[in-house]
PDB file of C-alpha atoms in Angstrom:
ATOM      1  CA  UNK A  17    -161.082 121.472  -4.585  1.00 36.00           C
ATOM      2  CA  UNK A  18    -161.892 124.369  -2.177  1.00 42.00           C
ATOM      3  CA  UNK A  19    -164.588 126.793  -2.787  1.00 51.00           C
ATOM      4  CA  UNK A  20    -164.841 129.220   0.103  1.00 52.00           C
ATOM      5  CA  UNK A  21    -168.361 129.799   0.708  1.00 48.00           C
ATOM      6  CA  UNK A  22    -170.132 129.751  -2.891  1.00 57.00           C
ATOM      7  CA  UNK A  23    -170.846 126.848  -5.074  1.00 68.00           C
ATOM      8  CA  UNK A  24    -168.098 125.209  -7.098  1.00 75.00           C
ATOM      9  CA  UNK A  25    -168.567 126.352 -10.726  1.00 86.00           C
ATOM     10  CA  UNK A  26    -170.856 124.357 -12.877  1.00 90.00           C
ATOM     11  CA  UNK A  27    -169.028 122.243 -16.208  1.00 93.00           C
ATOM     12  CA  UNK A  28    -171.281 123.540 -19.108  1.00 96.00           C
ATOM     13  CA  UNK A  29    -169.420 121.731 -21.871  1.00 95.00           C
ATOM     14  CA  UNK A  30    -166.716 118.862 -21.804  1.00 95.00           C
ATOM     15  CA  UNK A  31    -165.552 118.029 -25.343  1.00 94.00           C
ATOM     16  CA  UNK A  32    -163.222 116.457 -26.981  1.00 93.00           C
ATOM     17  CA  UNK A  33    -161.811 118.446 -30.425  1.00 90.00           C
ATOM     18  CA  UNK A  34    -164.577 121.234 -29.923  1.00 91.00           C
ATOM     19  CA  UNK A  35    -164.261 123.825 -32.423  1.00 91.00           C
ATOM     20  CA  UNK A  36    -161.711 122.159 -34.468  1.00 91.00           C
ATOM     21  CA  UNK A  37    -159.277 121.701 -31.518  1.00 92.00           C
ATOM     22  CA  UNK A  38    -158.383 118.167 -32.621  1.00 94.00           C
ATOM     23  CA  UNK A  39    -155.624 118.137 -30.103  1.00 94.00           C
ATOM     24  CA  UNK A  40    -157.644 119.514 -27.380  1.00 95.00           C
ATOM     25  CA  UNK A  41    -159.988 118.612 -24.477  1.00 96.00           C
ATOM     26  CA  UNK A  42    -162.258 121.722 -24.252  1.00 97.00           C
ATOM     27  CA  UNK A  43    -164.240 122.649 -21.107  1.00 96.00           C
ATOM     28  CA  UNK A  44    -166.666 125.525 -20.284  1.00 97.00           C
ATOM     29  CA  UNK A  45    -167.885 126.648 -16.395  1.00 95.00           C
ATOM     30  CA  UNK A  46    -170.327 128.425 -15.103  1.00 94.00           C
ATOM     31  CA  UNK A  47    -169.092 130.459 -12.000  1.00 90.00           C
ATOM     32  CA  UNK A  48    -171.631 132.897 -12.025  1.00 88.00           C
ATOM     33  CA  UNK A  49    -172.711 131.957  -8.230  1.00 81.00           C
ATOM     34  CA  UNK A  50    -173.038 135.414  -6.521  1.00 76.00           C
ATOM     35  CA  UNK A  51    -172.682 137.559  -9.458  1.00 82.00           C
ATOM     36  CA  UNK A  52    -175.962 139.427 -11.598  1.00 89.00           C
ATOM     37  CA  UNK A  53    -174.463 138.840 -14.747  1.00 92.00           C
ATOM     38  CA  UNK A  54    -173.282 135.142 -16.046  1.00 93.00           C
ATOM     39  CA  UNK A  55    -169.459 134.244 -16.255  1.00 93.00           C
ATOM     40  CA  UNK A  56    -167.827 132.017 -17.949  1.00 95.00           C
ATOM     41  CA  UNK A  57    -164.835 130.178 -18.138  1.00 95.00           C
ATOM     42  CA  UNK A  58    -163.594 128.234 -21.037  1.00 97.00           C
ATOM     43  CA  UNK A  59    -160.130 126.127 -20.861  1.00 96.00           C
ATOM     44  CA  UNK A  60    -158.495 124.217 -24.029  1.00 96.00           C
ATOM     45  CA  UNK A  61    -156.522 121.583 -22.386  1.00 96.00           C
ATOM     46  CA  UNK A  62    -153.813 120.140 -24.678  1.00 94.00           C
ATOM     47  CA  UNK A  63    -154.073 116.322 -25.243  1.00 94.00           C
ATOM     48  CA  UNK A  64    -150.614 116.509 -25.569  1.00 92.00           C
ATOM     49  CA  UNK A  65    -147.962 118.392 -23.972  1.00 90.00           C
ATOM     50  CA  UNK A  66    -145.719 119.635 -26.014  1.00 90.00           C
ATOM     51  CA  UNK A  67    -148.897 122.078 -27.093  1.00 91.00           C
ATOM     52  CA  UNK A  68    -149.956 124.956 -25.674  1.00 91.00           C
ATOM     53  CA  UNK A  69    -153.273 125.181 -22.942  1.00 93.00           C
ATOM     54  CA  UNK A  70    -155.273 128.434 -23.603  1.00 94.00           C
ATOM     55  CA  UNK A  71    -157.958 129.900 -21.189  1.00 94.00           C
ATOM     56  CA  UNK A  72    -160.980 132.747 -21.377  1.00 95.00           C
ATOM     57  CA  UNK A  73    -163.209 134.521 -19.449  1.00 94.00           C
ATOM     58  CA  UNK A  74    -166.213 136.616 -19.802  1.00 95.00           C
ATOM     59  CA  UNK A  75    -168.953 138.303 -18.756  1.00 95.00           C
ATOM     60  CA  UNK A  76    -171.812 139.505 -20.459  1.00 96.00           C
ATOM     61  CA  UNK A  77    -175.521 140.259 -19.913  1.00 95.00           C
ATOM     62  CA  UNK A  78    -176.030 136.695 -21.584  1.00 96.00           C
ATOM     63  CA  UNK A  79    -174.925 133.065 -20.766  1.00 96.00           C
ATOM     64  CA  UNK A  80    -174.208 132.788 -24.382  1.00 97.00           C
ATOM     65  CA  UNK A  81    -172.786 135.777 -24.968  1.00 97.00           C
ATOM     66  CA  UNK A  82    -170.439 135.274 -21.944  1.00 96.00           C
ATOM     67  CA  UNK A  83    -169.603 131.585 -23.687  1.00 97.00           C
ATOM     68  CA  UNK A  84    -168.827 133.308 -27.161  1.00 97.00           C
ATOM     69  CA  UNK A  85    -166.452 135.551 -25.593  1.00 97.00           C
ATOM     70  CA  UNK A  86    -164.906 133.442 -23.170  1.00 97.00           C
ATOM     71  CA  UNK A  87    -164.331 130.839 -26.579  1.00 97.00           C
ATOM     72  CA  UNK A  88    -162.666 134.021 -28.598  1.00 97.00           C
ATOM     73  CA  UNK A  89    -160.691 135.091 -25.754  1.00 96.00           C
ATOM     74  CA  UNK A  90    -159.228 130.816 -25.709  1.00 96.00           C
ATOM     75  CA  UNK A  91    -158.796 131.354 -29.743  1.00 96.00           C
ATOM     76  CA  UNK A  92    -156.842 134.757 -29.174  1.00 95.00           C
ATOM     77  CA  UNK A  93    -154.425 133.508 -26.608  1.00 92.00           C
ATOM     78  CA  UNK A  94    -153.543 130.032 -28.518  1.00 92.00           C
ATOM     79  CA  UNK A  95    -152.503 132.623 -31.350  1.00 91.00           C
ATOM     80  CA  UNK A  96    -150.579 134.445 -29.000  1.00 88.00           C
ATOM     81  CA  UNK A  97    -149.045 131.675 -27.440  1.00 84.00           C
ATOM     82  CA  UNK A  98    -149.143 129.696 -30.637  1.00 81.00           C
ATOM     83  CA  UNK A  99    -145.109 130.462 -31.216  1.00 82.00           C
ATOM     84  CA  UNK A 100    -143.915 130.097 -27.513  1.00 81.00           C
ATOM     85  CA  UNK A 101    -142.614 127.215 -26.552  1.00 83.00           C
ATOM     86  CA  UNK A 102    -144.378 124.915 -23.768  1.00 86.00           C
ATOM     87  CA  UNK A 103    -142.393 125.414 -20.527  1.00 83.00           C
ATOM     88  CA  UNK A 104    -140.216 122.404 -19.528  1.00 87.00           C
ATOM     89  CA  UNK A 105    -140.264 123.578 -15.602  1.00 88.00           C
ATOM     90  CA  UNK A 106    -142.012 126.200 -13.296  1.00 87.00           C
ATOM     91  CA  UNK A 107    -140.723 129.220 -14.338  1.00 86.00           C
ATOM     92  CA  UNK A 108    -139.004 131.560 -11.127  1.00 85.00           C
ATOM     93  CA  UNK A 109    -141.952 133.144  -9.235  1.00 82.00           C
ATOM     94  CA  UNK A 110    -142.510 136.476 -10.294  1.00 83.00           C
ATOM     95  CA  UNK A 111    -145.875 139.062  -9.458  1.00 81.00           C
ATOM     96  CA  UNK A 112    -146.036 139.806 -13.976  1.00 84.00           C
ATOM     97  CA  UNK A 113    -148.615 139.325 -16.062  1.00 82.00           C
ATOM     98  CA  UNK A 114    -145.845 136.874 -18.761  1.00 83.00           C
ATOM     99  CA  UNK A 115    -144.974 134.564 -14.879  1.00 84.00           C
ATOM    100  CA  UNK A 116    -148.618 133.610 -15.049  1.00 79.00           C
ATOM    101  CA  UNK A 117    -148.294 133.296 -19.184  1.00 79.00           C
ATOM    102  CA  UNK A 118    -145.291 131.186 -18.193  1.00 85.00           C
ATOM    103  CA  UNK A 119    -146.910 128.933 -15.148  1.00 86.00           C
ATOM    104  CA  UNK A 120    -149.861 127.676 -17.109  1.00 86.00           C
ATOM    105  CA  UNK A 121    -147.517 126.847 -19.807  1.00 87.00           C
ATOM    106  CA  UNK A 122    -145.814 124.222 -17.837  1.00 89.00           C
ATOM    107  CA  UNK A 123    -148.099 121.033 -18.031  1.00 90.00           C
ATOM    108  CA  UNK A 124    -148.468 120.274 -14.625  1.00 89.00           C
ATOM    109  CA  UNK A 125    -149.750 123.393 -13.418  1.00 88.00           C
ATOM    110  CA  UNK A 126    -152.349 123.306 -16.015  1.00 90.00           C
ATOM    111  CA  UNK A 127    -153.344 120.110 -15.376  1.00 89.00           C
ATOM    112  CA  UNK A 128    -153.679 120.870 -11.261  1.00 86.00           C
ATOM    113  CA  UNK A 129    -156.036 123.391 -12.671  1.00 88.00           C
ATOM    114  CA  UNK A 130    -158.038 120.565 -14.392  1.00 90.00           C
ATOM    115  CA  UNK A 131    -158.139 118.596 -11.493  1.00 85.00           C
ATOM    116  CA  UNK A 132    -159.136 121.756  -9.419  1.00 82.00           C
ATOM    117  CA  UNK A 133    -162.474 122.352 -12.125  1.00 87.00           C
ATOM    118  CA  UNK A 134    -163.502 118.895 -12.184  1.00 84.00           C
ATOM    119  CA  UNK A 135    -162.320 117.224  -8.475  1.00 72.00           C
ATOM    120  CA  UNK A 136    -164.228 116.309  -5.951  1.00 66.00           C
ATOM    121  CA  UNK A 137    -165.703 119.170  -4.269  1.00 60.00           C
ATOM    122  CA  UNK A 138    -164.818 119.830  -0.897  1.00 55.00           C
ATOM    123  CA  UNK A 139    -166.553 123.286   0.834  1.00 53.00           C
ATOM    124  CA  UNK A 140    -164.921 125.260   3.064  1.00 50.00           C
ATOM    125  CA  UNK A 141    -166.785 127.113   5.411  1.00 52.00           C
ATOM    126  CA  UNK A 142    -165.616 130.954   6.849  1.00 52.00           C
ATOM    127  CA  UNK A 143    -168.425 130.203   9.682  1.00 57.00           C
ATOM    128  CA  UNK A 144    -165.829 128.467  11.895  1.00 59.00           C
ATOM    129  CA  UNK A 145    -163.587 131.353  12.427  1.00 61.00           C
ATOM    130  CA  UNK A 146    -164.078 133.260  15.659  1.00 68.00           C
ATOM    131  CA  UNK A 147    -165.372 136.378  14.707  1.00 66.00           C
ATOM    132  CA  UNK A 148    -164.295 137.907  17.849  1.00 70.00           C
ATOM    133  CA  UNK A 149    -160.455 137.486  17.449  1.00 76.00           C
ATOM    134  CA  UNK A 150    -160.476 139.329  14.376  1.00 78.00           C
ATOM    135  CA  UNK A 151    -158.977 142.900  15.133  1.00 81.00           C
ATOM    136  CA  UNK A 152    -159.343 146.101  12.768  1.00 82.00           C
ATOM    137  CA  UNK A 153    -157.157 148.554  12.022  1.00 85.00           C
ATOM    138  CA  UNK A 154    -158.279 152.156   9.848  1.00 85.00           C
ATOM    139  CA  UNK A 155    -155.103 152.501   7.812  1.00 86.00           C
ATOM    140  CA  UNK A 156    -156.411 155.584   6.229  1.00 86.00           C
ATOM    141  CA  UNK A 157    -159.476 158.387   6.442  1.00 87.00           C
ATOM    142  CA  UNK A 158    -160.725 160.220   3.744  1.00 86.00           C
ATOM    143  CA  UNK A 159    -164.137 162.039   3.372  1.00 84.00           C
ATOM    144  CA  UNK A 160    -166.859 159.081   3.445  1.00 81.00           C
ATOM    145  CA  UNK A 161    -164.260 156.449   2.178  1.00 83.00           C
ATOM    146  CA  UNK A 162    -162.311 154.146   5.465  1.00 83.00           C
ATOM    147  CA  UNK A 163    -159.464 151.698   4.326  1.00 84.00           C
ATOM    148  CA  UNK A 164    -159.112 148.769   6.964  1.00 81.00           C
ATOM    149  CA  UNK A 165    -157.201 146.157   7.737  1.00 80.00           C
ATOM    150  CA  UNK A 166    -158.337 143.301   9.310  1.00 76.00           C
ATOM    151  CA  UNK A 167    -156.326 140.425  11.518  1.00 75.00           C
ATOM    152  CA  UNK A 168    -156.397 137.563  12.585  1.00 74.00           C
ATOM    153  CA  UNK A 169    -154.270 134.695  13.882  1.00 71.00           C
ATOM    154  CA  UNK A 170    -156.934 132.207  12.634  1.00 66.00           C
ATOM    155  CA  UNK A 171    -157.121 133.872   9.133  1.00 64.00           C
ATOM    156  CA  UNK A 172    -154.486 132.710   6.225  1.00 60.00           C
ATOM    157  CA  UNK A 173    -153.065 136.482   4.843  1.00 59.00           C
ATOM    158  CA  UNK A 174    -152.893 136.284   0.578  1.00 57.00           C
ATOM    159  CA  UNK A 175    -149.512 135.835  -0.055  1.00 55.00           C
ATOM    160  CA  UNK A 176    -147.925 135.743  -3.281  1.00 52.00           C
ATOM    161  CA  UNK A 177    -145.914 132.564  -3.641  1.00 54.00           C
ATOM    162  CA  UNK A 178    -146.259 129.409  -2.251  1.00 56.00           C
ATOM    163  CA  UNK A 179    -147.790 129.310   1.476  1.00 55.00           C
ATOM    164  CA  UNK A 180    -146.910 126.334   3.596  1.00 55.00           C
ATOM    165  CA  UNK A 181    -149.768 125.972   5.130  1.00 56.00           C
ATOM    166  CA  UNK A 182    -151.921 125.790   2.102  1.00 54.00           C
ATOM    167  CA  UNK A 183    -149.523 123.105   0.437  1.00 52.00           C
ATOM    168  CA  UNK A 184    -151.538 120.114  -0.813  1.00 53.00           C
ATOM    169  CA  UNK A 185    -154.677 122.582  -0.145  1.00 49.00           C
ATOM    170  CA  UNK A 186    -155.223 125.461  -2.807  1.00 49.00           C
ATOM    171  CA  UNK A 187    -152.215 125.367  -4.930  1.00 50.00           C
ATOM    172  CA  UNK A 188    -153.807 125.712  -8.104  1.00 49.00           C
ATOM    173  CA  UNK A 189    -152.927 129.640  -8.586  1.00 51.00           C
ATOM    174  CA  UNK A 190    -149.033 130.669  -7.738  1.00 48.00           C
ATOM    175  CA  UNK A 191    -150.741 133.812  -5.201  1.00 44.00           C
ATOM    176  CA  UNK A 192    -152.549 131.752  -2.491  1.00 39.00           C
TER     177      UNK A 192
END
Protein backbone atom coordinates (compact mmCIF):
# COMPACT_ATOMS: atom_id res chain seq x y z
CA UNK A 1 0.00 0.00 0.00
CA UNK A 2 1.40 3.41 -1.13
CA UNK A 3 0.30 6.61 0.32
CA UNK A 4 2.25 9.47 -1.21
CA UNK A 5 2.98 11.81 1.45
CA UNK A 6 -0.21 11.75 3.88
CA UNK A 7 -1.24 9.13 6.29
CA UNK A 8 -2.88 5.94 5.10
CA UNK A 9 -6.62 6.25 5.89
CA UNK A 10 -7.76 5.16 9.26
CA UNK A 11 -10.38 1.70 9.39
CA UNK A 12 -13.30 3.18 11.50
CA UNK A 13 -15.49 0.09 11.33
CA UNK A 14 -14.76 -3.62 10.20
CA UNK A 15 -17.93 -5.74 10.41
CA UNK A 16 -19.19 -8.58 9.46
CA UNK A 17 -23.22 -8.42 8.21
CA UNK A 18 -23.38 -4.62 9.29
CA UNK A 19 -26.61 -3.20 8.50
CA UNK A 20 -28.24 -6.32 7.50
CA UNK A 21 -25.56 -7.18 4.87
CA UNK A 22 -25.53 -10.85 5.88
CA UNK A 23 -23.43 -11.60 2.89
CA UNK A 24 -21.12 -8.81 3.39
CA UNK A 25 -17.87 -7.73 5.11
CA UNK A 26 -18.44 -3.96 5.69
CA UNK A 27 -15.59 -1.46 6.25
CA UNK A 28 -15.52 2.33 6.91
CA UNK A 29 -12.11 4.80 6.55
CA UNK A 30 -11.23 7.79 7.59
CA UNK A 31 -9.11 9.65 4.88
CA UNK A 32 -9.67 12.92 6.05
CA UNK A 33 -5.69 13.57 6.47
CA UNK A 34 -5.18 17.05 4.85
CA UNK A 35 -8.68 17.97 4.33
CA UNK A 36 -10.98 20.62 6.89
CA UNK A 37 -13.89 18.64 6.60
CA UNK A 38 -14.02 14.64 7.49
CA UNK A 39 -14.31 11.98 4.60
CA UNK A 40 -15.33 8.91 4.56
CA UNK A 41 -15.21 5.87 2.80
CA UNK A 42 -17.42 2.93 3.26
CA UNK A 43 -16.91 -0.47 1.11
CA UNK A 44 -19.43 -3.64 1.29
CA UNK A 45 -17.22 -6.41 0.31
CA UNK A 46 -19.17 -9.49 -0.87
CA UNK A 47 -18.43 -12.71 1.14
CA UNK A 48 -19.14 -14.31 -1.87
CA UNK A 49 -18.52 -13.62 -5.37
CA UNK A 50 -21.07 -14.16 -7.36
CA UNK A 51 -22.57 -10.82 -5.39
CA UNK A 52 -22.07 -7.55 -6.05
CA UNK A 53 -19.24 -5.09 -3.93
CA UNK A 54 -20.73 -1.55 -3.44
CA UNK A 55 -18.67 1.57 -2.32
CA UNK A 56 -19.48 5.38 -0.88
CA UNK A 57 -18.02 8.42 -0.17
CA UNK A 58 -18.74 11.55 1.62
CA UNK A 59 -18.03 14.55 3.02
CA UNK A 60 -19.74 16.53 5.40
CA UNK A 61 -19.11 19.10 8.17
CA UNK A 62 -19.46 15.94 10.55
CA UNK A 63 -17.61 12.55 10.96
CA UNK A 64 -20.99 11.10 11.33
CA UNK A 65 -22.66 12.78 8.95
CA UNK A 66 -19.89 11.95 6.39
CA UNK A 67 -20.41 8.03 7.68
CA UNK A 68 -24.31 8.26 7.10
CA UNK A 69 -23.81 9.37 3.69
CA UNK A 70 -21.00 7.44 2.67
CA UNK A 71 -23.41 4.15 4.12
CA UNK A 72 -26.51 5.53 1.79
CA UNK A 73 -24.39 6.16 -1.08
CA UNK A 74 -23.09 1.86 -0.52
CA UNK A 75 -27.10 1.13 -0.14
CA UNK A 76 -27.88 3.18 -3.45
CA UNK A 77 -25.30 1.58 -5.63
CA UNK A 78 -26.04 -2.23 -4.44
CA UNK A 79 -29.66 -1.24 -5.77
CA UNK A 80 -28.24 -0.07 -8.80
CA UNK A 81 -26.02 -2.77 -9.31
CA UNK A 82 -28.36 -5.15 -7.60
CA UNK A 83 -29.56 -6.60 -11.30
CA UNK A 84 -26.08 -6.60 -13.07
CA UNK A 85 -24.37 -9.42 -13.20
CA UNK A 86 -20.82 -9.83 -11.35
CA UNK A 87 -18.14 -9.59 -14.07
CA UNK A 88 -16.43 -12.93 -14.91
CA UNK A 89 -13.12 -10.97 -16.33
CA UNK A 90 -11.64 -7.37 -16.50
CA UNK A 91 -13.74 -5.70 -18.67
CA UNK A 92 -11.66 -3.79 -21.95
CA UNK A 93 -10.10 -0.58 -20.53
CA UNK A 94 -12.13 2.24 -21.22
CA UNK A 95 -11.86 6.25 -19.62
CA UNK A 96 -16.33 5.86 -18.70
CA UNK A 97 -17.87 6.20 -15.75
CA UNK A 98 -19.88 2.15 -16.44
CA UNK A 99 -15.57 0.72 -17.15
CA UNK A 100 -15.05 1.64 -13.53
CA UNK A 101 -18.87 0.22 -12.67
CA UNK A 102 -17.54 -2.77 -14.61
CA UNK A 103 -13.78 -3.14 -12.97
CA UNK A 104 -14.92 -3.24 -9.39
CA UNK A 105 -17.42 -5.73 -10.41
CA UNK A 106 -14.88 -8.28 -11.24
CA UNK A 107 -13.79 -9.90 -7.83
CA UNK A 108 -10.30 -9.54 -8.01
CA UNK A 109 -10.06 -6.01 -8.53
CA UNK A 110 -12.21 -5.45 -5.61
CA UNK A 111 -10.47 -7.50 -3.52
CA UNK A 112 -6.82 -5.70 -4.55
CA UNK A 113 -8.73 -2.78 -3.25
CA UNK A 114 -9.22 -4.60 0.12
CA UNK A 115 -5.84 -5.51 0.36
CA UNK A 116 -4.83 -1.87 -0.64
CA UNK A 117 -7.23 -0.40 2.66
CA UNK A 118 -6.05 -2.83 5.06
CA UNK A 119 -2.14 -3.91 3.85
CA UNK A 120 0.72 -3.15 5.29
CA UNK A 121 1.51 0.38 4.93
CA UNK A 122 4.38 1.32 3.06
CA UNK A 123 5.05 5.48 2.66
CA UNK A 124 6.33 6.89 -0.15
CA UNK A 125 8.12 9.92 0.10
CA UNK A 126 8.09 12.93 -2.92
CA UNK A 127 11.28 14.34 -0.85
CA UNK A 128 13.67 12.16 -2.89
CA UNK A 129 13.00 13.63 -6.21
CA UNK A 130 15.47 16.25 -7.39
CA UNK A 131 13.68 19.27 -7.38
CA UNK A 132 16.02 20.79 -9.74
CA UNK A 133 15.40 18.48 -12.80
CA UNK A 134 11.91 19.30 -12.83
CA UNK A 135 11.31 21.75 -15.85
CA UNK A 136 8.07 24.05 -16.34
CA UNK A 137 6.35 24.88 -19.12
CA UNK A 138 3.24 27.92 -19.17
CA UNK A 139 0.90 26.18 -21.58
CA UNK A 140 -1.47 29.03 -21.39
CA UNK A 141 -1.88 32.92 -19.99
CA UNK A 142 -4.89 34.42 -19.04
CA UNK A 143 -5.49 37.51 -16.77
CA UNK A 144 -4.18 36.36 -13.15
CA UNK A 145 -4.77 32.58 -13.96
CA UNK A 146 -1.12 30.49 -15.46
CA UNK A 147 -1.68 26.78 -16.60
CA UNK A 148 1.72 24.78 -16.29
CA UNK A 149 3.11 21.85 -17.01
CA UNK A 150 5.64 20.38 -15.17
CA UNK A 151 8.45 17.52 -16.21
CA UNK A 152 10.40 15.40 -15.18
CA UNK A 153 12.34 12.27 -16.10
CA UNK A 154 12.25 11.17 -12.41
CA UNK A 155 8.44 11.82 -12.12
CA UNK A 156 5.82 8.86 -13.20
CA UNK A 157 3.15 11.01 -15.73
CA UNK A 158 -0.81 9.73 -14.76
CA UNK A 159 -1.60 7.56 -17.35
CA UNK A 160 -4.76 5.94 -17.90
CA UNK A 161 -4.26 2.20 -18.19
CA UNK A 162 -1.89 0.05 -16.87
CA UNK A 163 1.80 1.61 -16.40
CA UNK A 164 4.68 -0.81 -16.40
CA UNK A 165 6.52 0.64 -14.13
CA UNK A 166 3.95 0.81 -11.45
CA UNK A 167 3.03 -3.02 -11.97
CA UNK A 168 3.03 -4.86 -8.62
CA UNK A 169 3.17 -1.10 -7.12
CA UNK A 170 -0.22 0.94 -7.24
CA UNK A 171 -2.48 -1.10 -9.30
CA UNK A 172 -5.42 -0.81 -7.30
CA UNK A 173 -7.25 1.95 -9.64
CA UNK A 174 -7.18 1.13 -13.67
CA UNK A 175 -5.65 5.22 -14.16
CA UNK A 176 -2.25 5.01 -12.36
Amino acid sequence: THWVNQKPPKLLKKEDGAFGLEDYEWMEFDFSEGSDWPVVGAFAFPKDPSLTFSCGFACRETLEGAKEHAKDEVFQRLGFMAEEEVQKELPILQPTPVFHLEYYSYPESYLKLKEWLVGPQKKVSLSSIDRTKIEIAILKEEDDLCLVKAFSEELITLTFGADPRLRGVLEVHPIA
